[in-house]
């Protein structure tokens, strides 16, 4: 599988694995280490700067000739930031949405992926191509009509049966959760995984008299656990990081998600950098932790997805 | 091989292309008591299909329809033919946004790809610490663009941000990066390159690891230098991966929005506005929904056009494995 290959240190074709044949100093190797360290440093410095700033006092941030590191570490910024803006509420909202998306996407997309991979029925080919086509539709072609559908959702938020009169699903959990719940990419990825399973498995199950749903749930799905973990992590990640959609469909503070909350914080208080960076650190932390824990699945998923 | 099976069935493949991922007959043969099985299949696809019809299919249809109307959400849409598209021709800001989008794409994508490939090649040499390096390079990719843009907003801060503080150590007085019409777009582009390297590196790394080692052994025996090997073997073999990276990063570069919203709001003087940002402005600030739909249609057509041209030039994505 892709991941295990990616994680194994593979010696480059043509390059000496060790400084073999009595070469004294591996100059190339040292140069490689140095340049990779520089690149890695450039990638990590902004994150470090974020954390450092979150621990400075406003006075220190404002002073022109302040050092790069804080003089004394102001951990209280985090407590104050949580008081200055309801980051805890924002984070909770983001968490609820991300978990809902993850559960729904894994359930619905795996079923669809299984059916498209293993069952041939009228129109299954066409449906698969429709999902592939759906993958190629840019977000911005969809986002405006999606907003209108939410706005004119019949019999919701004071709307009549024709979707008039109220505000529909706007500023509700429905709008935050339902439209983004299932992604064609997840259907696609699950299908690829189910395709690779041997046909003997399901035949044996069928001989035992198992129904199709049981074969899917009990026999086949446990064989593609990596697919489930990959889709779950990717779904959680993109849901947690989503900005535009929650920005468009909610306006009340109690429904605000963390990314939108941060962006509002930027202008509201004339940008108090120590608070803003504390909030940004809090918003970044869950993804960093999740990434470090589930790295191999992220790597595999991203290599497959190519884009978010 | 895992990587290749997954990679070859990429989203960029048009529906007309032959579907290669069904090399075997498994699961495709109608077996057993067919009818119940087929009905179960339909039932299992139904929820996903219903969802996609409502939240992807319908929006696409609505979008195309609205592009030919004047519509402000409050009153009913009014058919205006091609008026929106004519308005676009006269819209200097929208033209500017197209230019900016193209500039942003042309700088972030090739530069990011070159850097991504270099890092992937370096990591492919099997260093001990490769895991740490890879994690560091990939970190920005899992972080929200909003969070990243906020950090860079602070780095670019003219008076006491990191960049100008560092420059002041060298005795250089840095500009007000994001509020200068000269520097704003390059600053945004830099963030784009920085954030995107991880993904490009990862796809290249996956591709590098699936290359046949025998070719390199043979080339070494023939006395081909490392550089020669790279240009005659590695680069041609990486073509499908390059195509994949190119298409996917172009699609996401074309749709950059979050960083513009946070970093510059399209300013100063529209010097960093992008097509997505104009669509957002038309729809949600000026309530010209019909016009915004027409703009998003132009975005879609441009994207499709570029994808097809690339496919033509690169000879398509097929031919590997």
XYZ file of C-alpha atoms in Angstrom:
629
model
C 0.000 0.000 0.000
C 1.083 3.517 -0.751
C 1.639 4.544 2.838
C 3.976 1.828 3.857
C 6.013 2.543 0.763
C 6.099 6.220 1.564
C 7.223 5.703 5.099
C 9.923 3.195 4.397
C 13.297 4.790 3.844
C 13.952 3.818 0.284
C 17.484 4.206 -0.995
C 17.542 6.363 -4.045
C 18.236 4.637 -7.271
C 21.792 5.301 -8.232
C 22.792 6.988 -5.030
C 25.098 5.232 -2.593
C 23.149 4.002 0.382
C 26.040 4.392 2.746
C 29.286 6.207 2.102
C 30.441 3.047 0.466
C 33.642 2.173 -1.308
C 35.757 3.974 1.242
C 34.703 7.513 0.424
C 35.953 9.653 3.292
C 33.537 12.548 3.784
C 29.990 12.360 2.432
C 29.950 15.969 1.245
C 26.804 15.500 -0.770
C 24.996 14.032 2.179
C 25.968 16.923 4.432
C 24.862 19.432 1.819
C 21.592 17.561 1.569
C 21.039 17.711 5.323
C 21.883 21.403 5.442
C 19.563 22.370 2.588
C 16.719 20.240 3.897
C 17.161 21.779 7.323
C 16.978 25.261 5.847
C 13.804 24.393 3.922
C 12.220 22.792 6.980
C 13.128 25.787 9.093
C 11.454 28.114 6.578
C 8.340 25.977 6.772
C 8.236 25.894 10.555
C 9.293 29.459 11.439
C 5.845 31.004 10.832
C 4.346 28.508 13.273
C 7.041 29.266 15.812
C 6.471 32.988 15.344
C 2.759 32.430 15.947
C 3.392 30.650 19.260
C 6.053 33.150 20.352
C 3.787 36.114 19.684
C 0.956 34.442 21.583
C 3.230 34.518 24.641
C 4.278 38.169 24.462
C 2.722 41.157 26.181
C 1.041 43.781 23.981
C 3.613 46.325 25.139
C 6.421 44.110 24.024
C 4.759 43.470 20.664
C 4.262 47.187 20.108
C 7.816 48.183 20.960
C 9.856 48.645 17.829
C 13.135 47.317 19.157
C 11.826 44.296 21.021
C 13.740 41.039 20.761
C 12.495 38.052 18.822
C 11.753 36.059 21.963
C 9.425 37.254 24.722
C 11.111 38.646 27.813
C 8.823 36.752 30.077
C 6.403 34.183 28.793
C 2.844 35.405 29.128
C 0.842 32.180 29.280
C -2.081 34.187 30.642
C -2.700 35.420 27.078
C -4.509 32.190 26.373
C -6.872 32.641 29.286
C -7.468 36.270 28.326
C -7.983 35.416 24.669
C -10.645 32.905 25.653
C -12.356 35.679 27.586
C -11.954 38.318 24.888
C -13.645 36.159 22.252
C -15.681 33.007 22.789
C -13.031 30.810 21.193
C -14.228 27.886 23.276
C -17.687 28.174 21.699
C -16.183 28.566 18.221
C -14.019 25.506 18.749
C -16.976 23.500 20.027
C -19.020 24.467 16.962
C -16.201 23.505 14.618
C -15.810 20.249 16.471
C -19.514 19.356 16.252
C -19.558 20.109 12.530
C -16.333 18.263 11.777
C -17.468 15.177 13.687
C -20.893 15.187 11.997
C -19.295 15.506 8.571
C -16.851 12.735 9.353
C -19.496 10.284 10.549
C -21.944 11.047 7.736
C -19.333 10.977 5.002
C -17.817 7.712 6.170
C -21.219 6.020 6.398
C -22.884 7.288 3.253
C -19.831 7.346 0.985
C -18.609 3.900 1.987
C -22.000 2.392 1.191
C -22.069 4.104 -2.170
C -18.461 3.225 -2.886
C -19.114 -0.400 -2.016
C -22.176 -0.637 -4.231
C -20.414 1.028 -7.158
C -17.409 -1.251 -6.830
C -19.017 -4.601 -6.152
C -22.588 -4.590 -7.420
C -23.604 -4.203 -10.977
C -27.031 -2.704 -11.402
C -28.836 -0.651 -13.953
C -27.193 2.733 -14.204
C -24.311 1.964 -11.861
C -21.752 2.862 -14.509
C -23.504 6.144 -15.252
C -23.773 6.972 -11.583
C -20.059 6.384 -11.135
C -19.248 8.762 -13.981
C -21.589 11.339 -12.487
C -19.589 11.199 -9.267
C -16.354 11.587 -11.217
C -17.818 14.578 -13.044
C -18.965 16.035 -9.719
C -15.361 15.924 -8.540
C -14.404 18.358 -11.254
C -16.951 21.058 -10.487
C -15.133 24.033 -8.934
C -16.302 25.129 -5.502
C -17.157 28.572 -6.781
C -19.595 27.313 -9.381
C -21.533 25.613 -6.614
C -21.271 27.882 -3.627
C -23.691 30.592 -4.703
C -26.570 28.290 -5.758
C -25.931 26.186 -2.668
C -26.428 29.322 -0.636
C -29.684 30.024 -2.461
C -30.925 26.474 -1.874
C -30.193 26.869 1.822
C -31.866 30.264 1.864
C -35.001 29.026 0.109
C -35.228 25.627 1.799
C -38.987 24.948 1.902
C -40.722 24.828 5.275
C -37.629 25.802 7.200
C -36.817 28.924 9.158
C -40.221 30.460 8.528
C -40.278 29.607 4.825
C -43.485 28.409 3.190
C -43.666 25.387 0.917
C -42.232 27.489 -1.925
C -39.305 28.610 0.200
C -40.553 32.161 0.579
C -41.059 34.349 3.592
C -38.329 33.280 5.971
C -34.636 32.682 6.052
C -34.640 28.930 5.391
C -31.678 27.085 6.788
C -29.569 30.227 7.076
C -27.919 30.600 10.460
C -28.746 27.072 11.523
C -26.896 23.826 12.154
C -28.611 22.377 9.071
C -26.803 24.796 6.792
C -23.485 24.120 8.479
C -23.775 20.344 8.377
C -25.994 19.044 5.565
C -24.600 20.546 2.328
C -21.018 19.453 2.973
C -21.825 16.126 4.577
C -21.030 13.775 1.692
C -18.219 14.316 -0.794
C -17.882 12.654 -4.195
C -14.205 12.269 -3.475
C -14.956 9.977 -0.525
C -17.284 7.872 -2.689
C -14.545 7.652 -5.272
C -11.852 6.701 -2.768
C -13.980 4.039 -1.100
C -14.806 2.553 -4.473
C -11.121 2.208 -5.291
C -10.481 0.377 -2.036
C -13.446 -1.991 -2.364
C -12.458 -2.821 -5.940
C -9.222 -4.376 -4.758
C -10.880 -6.986 -2.530
C -10.990 -10.589 -3.734
C -14.314 -11.831 -5.018
C -14.004 -15.086 -3.009
C -14.750 -13.178 0.186
C -18.189 -12.050 -0.810
C -18.978 -15.308 -2.549
C -18.271 -17.227 0.624
C -20.415 -14.816 2.589
C -23.214 -15.165 0.089
C -23.075 -18.934 0.304
C -23.477 -18.535 4.046
C -26.707 -16.730 3.286
C -25.670 -13.243 4.282
C -27.607 -10.329 2.807
C -25.905 -7.636 0.800
C -25.892 -5.082 3.642
C -24.283 -7.579 5.973
C -21.656 -8.489 3.422
C -20.852 -4.800 3.137
C -20.855 -4.098 6.858
C -19.453 -7.291 8.338
C -17.288 -8.873 5.663
C -15.963 -6.289 3.236
C -15.694 -3.060 5.222
C -13.406 -4.490 7.908
C -11.019 -5.336 5.058
C -10.649 -1.695 4.075
C -10.093 -0.080 7.463
C -7.356 2.167 6.072
C -9.920 3.657 3.698
C -12.174 4.481 6.610
C -9.388 6.095 8.602
C -8.147 8.035 5.582
C -11.559 9.384 4.657
C -12.334 10.188 8.286
C -9.137 12.173 8.782
C -9.418 14.051 5.493
C -13.056 14.890 6.121
C -12.348 16.122 9.620
C -9.436 18.199 8.362
C -11.275 19.951 5.565
C -14.319 20.503 7.741
C -12.284 22.005 10.594
C -10.398 24.235 8.160
C -13.407 25.366 6.137
C -13.963 29.085 6.050
C -16.082 30.431 3.213
C -19.201 28.315 3.682
C -19.655 28.935 7.423
C -18.875 32.590 6.790
C -21.718 32.772 4.273
C -24.450 30.843 6.049
C -24.166 31.981 9.662
C -24.165 35.349 11.323
C -24.918 34.726 14.979
C -22.000 34.451 17.355
C -23.288 31.221 18.900
C -22.978 29.377 15.557
C -19.669 30.849 14.502
C -16.899 28.368 13.720
C -13.326 28.846 14.775
C -11.872 29.938 11.429
C -14.543 32.594 10.987
C -14.183 33.607 14.622
C -10.490 34.238 14.069
C -11.061 36.338 10.984
C -13.567 38.507 12.804
C -11.205 38.945 15.719
C -8.676 40.415 13.331
C -10.725 43.545 12.649
C -12.901 43.883 15.717
C -10.264 44.969 18.172
C -7.796 46.763 15.951
C -5.857 43.513 15.831
C -4.542 42.566 19.224
C -1.818 40.329 17.966
C -1.145 38.488 21.212
C -4.795 37.407 21.461
C -5.120 36.696 17.778
C -2.019 34.507 17.735
C -3.191 32.701 20.882
C -6.505 31.996 19.128
C -4.751 30.920 15.954
C -2.531 28.567 17.928
C -5.624 27.048 19.540
C -7.267 26.646 16.124
C -4.160 25.072 14.630
C -3.310 22.702 17.450
C -6.003 20.023 16.903
C -5.050 19.600 13.254
C -1.348 19.425 14.010
C -1.919 16.781 16.674
C -4.276 14.812 14.451
C -1.792 15.023 11.604
C 1.094 13.791 13.719
C -0.965 10.881 15.006
C -2.518 9.848 11.700
C 0.308 10.877 9.447
C 0.450 7.803 7.251
C -3.263 8.066 6.439
C -3.029 11.766 5.707
C -0.087 11.140 3.425
C -1.960 8.454 1.561
C -5.168 10.425 1.363
C -3.535 13.616 0.226
C -1.417 11.828 -2.334
C -4.659 10.444 -3.707
C -6.699 13.577 -3.388
C -4.132 15.919 -4.830
C -6.223 18.764 -3.669
C -8.561 19.463 -0.865
C 1.173 -1.155 -6.510
C -0.831 0.834 -4.010
C 0.247 4.303 -4.988
C -0.212 3.841 -8.655
C -3.582 2.184 -8.504
C -4.865 5.016 -6.444
C -3.128 7.722 -8.424
C -4.186 6.552 -11.816
C -7.863 6.877 -11.064
C -7.541 10.575 -10.527
C -10.340 13.119 -10.577
C -8.797 14.857 -13.563
C -9.731 11.973 -15.796
C -12.634 12.876 -18.025
C -15.565 10.535 -17.974
C -14.993 9.635 -21.611
C -11.618 8.056 -20.953
C -11.613 4.303 -20.619
C -11.823 3.269 -17.009
C -8.598 1.428 -16.267
C -9.153 0.543 -12.654
C -11.291 -2.465 -13.434
C -8.661 -4.741 -14.821
C -10.269 -7.733 -13.217
C -13.785 -8.992 -13.477
C -14.205 -9.081 -9.715
C -17.481 -7.828 -8.417
C -18.544 -6.858 -11.873
C -19.894 -10.231 -12.792
C -23.581 -10.503 -12.060
C -23.624 -13.418 -9.715
C -26.093 -15.064 -7.408
C -29.685 -14.082 -6.951
C -29.279 -10.955 -9.021
C -32.420 -8.996 -8.341
C -32.122 -8.619 -4.607
C -28.496 -7.814 -5.013
C -29.156 -5.114 -7.583
C -31.842 -3.588 -5.443
C -29.490 -3.526 -2.466
C -26.900 -1.809 -4.642
C -29.325 0.907 -5.666
C -30.410 1.420 -2.075
C -26.825 1.800 -0.957
C -25.984 4.386 -3.589
C -29.224 6.298 -3.101
C -28.275 8.531 -0.128
C -25.006 9.681 -1.702
C -26.673 10.181 -5.066
C -29.507 12.161 -3.538
C -27.052 14.355 -1.682
C -24.933 14.976 -4.762
C -27.998 15.751 -6.883
C -29.231 18.355 -4.443
C -25.895 19.952 -3.499
C -23.872 19.563 -6.702
C -26.175 18.744 -9.611
C -28.879 21.257 -8.861
C -26.397 24.077 -8.064
C -24.640 23.593 -11.391
C -27.931 23.847 -13.264
C -29.036 26.850 -11.200
C -25.679 28.510 -11.723
C -25.851 28.235 -15.490
C -29.432 29.451 -15.483
C -28.792 32.445 -13.254
C -25.838 33.572 -15.349
C -28.344 34.864 -17.918
C -30.484 36.727 -15.414
C -30.512 39.796 -13.293
C -31.203 38.685 -9.768
C -30.894 40.289 -6.345
C -32.435 37.477 -4.219
C -35.309 39.748 -3.125
C -37.159 40.048 -6.416
C -37.635 37.274 -8.966
C -34.815 36.688 -11.468
C -35.239 38.498 -14.760
C -33.868 37.072 -18.003
C -31.305 39.426 -19.525
C -29.587 37.246 -22.115
C -25.903 37.931 -22.452
C -25.982 41.253 -20.615
C -23.932 39.910 -17.688
C -21.200 38.762 -20.013
C -21.196 42.122 -21.806
C -20.941 43.871 -18.437
C -17.946 41.728 -17.634
C -16.118 43.006 -20.698
C -16.509 46.560 -19.403
C -15.612 45.623 -15.848
C -12.009 46.757 -15.373
C -11.831 45.277 -11.867
C -12.951 41.871 -13.075
C -10.376 42.003 -15.876
C -7.794 42.891 -13.254
C -8.931 39.937 -11.177
C -8.460 37.593 -14.149
C -4.930 38.919 -14.677
C -4.160 38.541 -10.972
C -5.555 35.023 -10.880
C -3.394 34.069 -13.836
C -0.316 35.734 -12.315
C -0.918 34.044 -9.002
C -1.340 30.667 -10.706
C 1.667 31.072 -12.988
C 3.935 31.933 -10.078
C 2.679 29.644 -7.347
C 2.241 26.541 -9.478
C 5.538 26.193 -11.417
C 7.731 27.558 -8.626
C 5.955 25.433 -6.076
C 6.307 22.390 -8.341
C 10.028 22.944 -8.857
C 10.583 23.340 -5.124
C 8.325 20.406 -4.337
C 10.237 18.203 -6.772
C 13.593 19.298 -5.337
C 12.504 18.509 -1.791
C 11.028 15.183 -2.923
C 14.309 14.251 -4.640
C 16.244 15.180 -1.518
C 13.930 13.105 0.673
C 14.041 10.209 -1.762
C 17.730 9.670 -1.045
C 16.734 7.811 2.095
C 18.053 10.090 4.810
C 17.526 8.962 8.367
C 15.656 12.120 9.359
C 13.433 12.184 6.295
C 10.285 11.713 8.367
C 10.949 14.891 10.315
C 11.739 16.901 7.198
C 8.675 15.607 5.421
C 6.457 16.442 8.360
C 7.851 19.980 8.539
C 7.317 20.620 4.838
C 3.839 19.141 4.902
C 2.652 20.911 8.041
C 1.245 24.034 6.279
C -0.910 21.767 4.146
C -2.979 20.491 7.056
C -3.285 23.918 8.620
C -6.256 26.090 7.753
C -5.483 28.742 5.157
C -7.173 31.259 7.451
C -4.752 30.475 10.271
C -1.818 30.574 7.897
C -2.913 33.865 6.390
C -3.299 35.388 9.860
C 0.224 34.362 10.810
C 1.600 35.822 7.590
C -0.431 38.963 8.117
C 1.525 39.321 11.315
C 4.845 38.402 9.671
C 4.230 41.068 7.004
C 3.264 43.676 9.603
C 5.265 46.731 8.520
C 6.348 48.105 11.887
C 7.131 45.069 14.028
C 6.366 41.961 12.010
C 8.978 39.237 11.709
C 10.043 40.050 8.152
C 10.799 43.715 8.693
C 12.348 43.016 12.097
C 14.768 40.604 10.448
C 15.435 43.068 7.623
C 16.136 45.806 10.150
C 18.922 43.650 11.609
C 20.489 43.897 8.167
C 19.931 47.630 8.109
C 17.170 47.406 5.521
C 13.891 49.191 5.996
C 11.252 46.856 4.589
C 8.159 48.139 2.808
C 4.587 47.912 4.073
C 4.272 44.612 2.257
C 0.531 44.155 2.021
C -0.493 47.783 1.621
C 1.903 48.525 -1.212
C 0.532 48.063 -4.713
C 3.972 46.836 -5.782
C 4.544 44.310 -3.036
C 1.063 43.066 -2.141
C 0.658 40.534 -4.966
C 4.208 39.130 -4.640
C 3.624 38.819 -0.879
C 0.418 36.867 -1.438
C 2.163 34.698 -4.030
C 4.969 33.915 -1.605
C 2.471 32.612 0.935
C 0.847 30.532 -1.807
C 4.139 28.929 -2.796
C 5.065 28.329 0.822
C 1.803 26.638 1.690
C 1.634 24.506 -1.442
C 5.093 22.929 -1.459
C 4.072 20.131 0.903
C 1.394 18.660 -1.327
C 3.514 18.815 -4.460
C 6.446 17.245 -2.638
C 4.253 14.438 -1.392
C 2.866 13.459 -4.786
C 6.342 13.574 -6.333
C 7.712 11.490 -3.481
C 5.027 8.866 -4.007
C 5.794 8.826 -7.727
C 9.557 8.601 -7.216
C 9.138 5.568 -5.033
C 7.293 3.688 -7.722
C 9.999 4.159 -10.371
C 11.739 0.965 -11.501
C 15.198 0.687 -9.949
C 16.561 -1.524 -12.727
C 16.650 1.405 -15.129
C 18.979 3.316 -12.849
C 21.209 0.327 -12.339
C 21.485 -0.125 -16.083
C 22.177 3.570 -16.565
C 24.886 3.509 -13.894
C 26.518 0.564 -15.610
C 26.464 2.526 -18.856
C 28.214 5.336 -17.049
C 25.427 7.904 -17.122
C 25.980 10.675 -14.601
C 23.477 11.417 -11.877
C 22.376 14.596 -13.660
C 22.030 12.744 -16.926
C 19.992 10.048 -15.207
C 17.677 12.680 -13.778
C 16.979 14.303 -17.130
C 16.826 11.133 -19.227
C 15.104 8.773 -16.837
C 13.546 10.418 -13.806
C 11.955 13.453 -15.402
C 10.299 11.583 -18.301
C 9.040 8.894 -15.943
C 7.626 11.548 -13.656
C 5.489 12.981 -16.446
C 2.195 11.502 -15.236
C 2.884 12.730 -11.712
C 3.831 16.156 -13.078
C 0.596 16.303 -15.007
C -1.354 15.332 -11.913
C 0.392 17.903 -9.734
C -0.005 20.576 -12.385
C -3.723 20.068 -12.860
C -4.620 19.732 -9.207
C -2.527 22.678 -8.062
C -3.840 24.812 -10.884
C -7.394 24.035 -9.874
C -6.727 25.020 -6.298
C -4.668 28.106 -7.245
C -7.524 29.326 -9.437
C -9.850 29.031 -6.484
C -7.766 30.779 -3.833
C -9.983 32.850 -1.649
C -9.299 32.556 2.086
C -5.808 34.069 1.904
C -7.030 37.044 -0.129
C -9.913 37.634 2.250
C -7.600 37.661 5.267
C -4.448 39.217 3.869
C -5.571 42.059 1.608
C -9.321 42.088 0.907
C -8.277 42.354 -2.708
C -6.496 45.633 -2.111
C -4.700 47.929 -2.223
C -6.427 49.408 -5.286
C -7.541 45.931 -6.449
C -3.911 44.892 -6.860
C -4.532 41.465 -5.306
C -8.157 40.786 -6.148
C -8.873 37.369 -7.635
C -11.771 35.967 -9.643
C -13.121 34.127 -6.613
C -12.966 37.293 -4.572
C -14.880 39.235 -7.254
C -17.524 36.508 -7.388
C -17.873 36.736 -3.628
C -18.098 40.533 -3.786
C -20.683 40.561 -6.579
C -22.858 37.988 -4.868
C -22.633 38.739 -1.174
C -21.726 42.400 -0.976
C -23.447 43.860 -4.040
C -26.192 41.211 -4.295
C -25.728 40.929 -8.046
C -26.348 37.195 -8.017
C -26.860 36.836 -11.769
C -23.639 38.671 -12.487
C -21.752 36.578 -9.930
C -23.091 33.398 -11.566
C -21.846 34.590 -14.931
C -18.450 35.319 -13.385
C -18.286 31.865 -11.837
C -19.173 30.384 -15.209
C -16.190 32.212 -16.731
C -14.004 30.812 -13.949
C -15.271 27.320 -14.688
C -14.734 27.636 -18.443
C -11.206 29.025 -17.944
C -10.335 26.173 -15.607
C -11.690 23.569 -17.992
C -9.868 25.238 -20.863
C -6.544 25.179 -19.056
C -7.047 21.573 -18.035
C -7.726 20.520 -21.624
C -4.786 22.521 -23.012
C -2.498 20.942 -20.443
C -3.809 17.532 -21.257
C -3.048 18.196 -24.895
C 0.464 19.447 -24.229
C 1.336 16.780 -21.734
C -0.203 14.064 -23.854
C -2.710 13.245 -21.201
C -2.243 11.492 -17.933
C -2.263 7.985 -19.304
C 0.649 5.827 -20.155
C 2.182 5.227 -16.760
C 1.987 1.768 -15.214
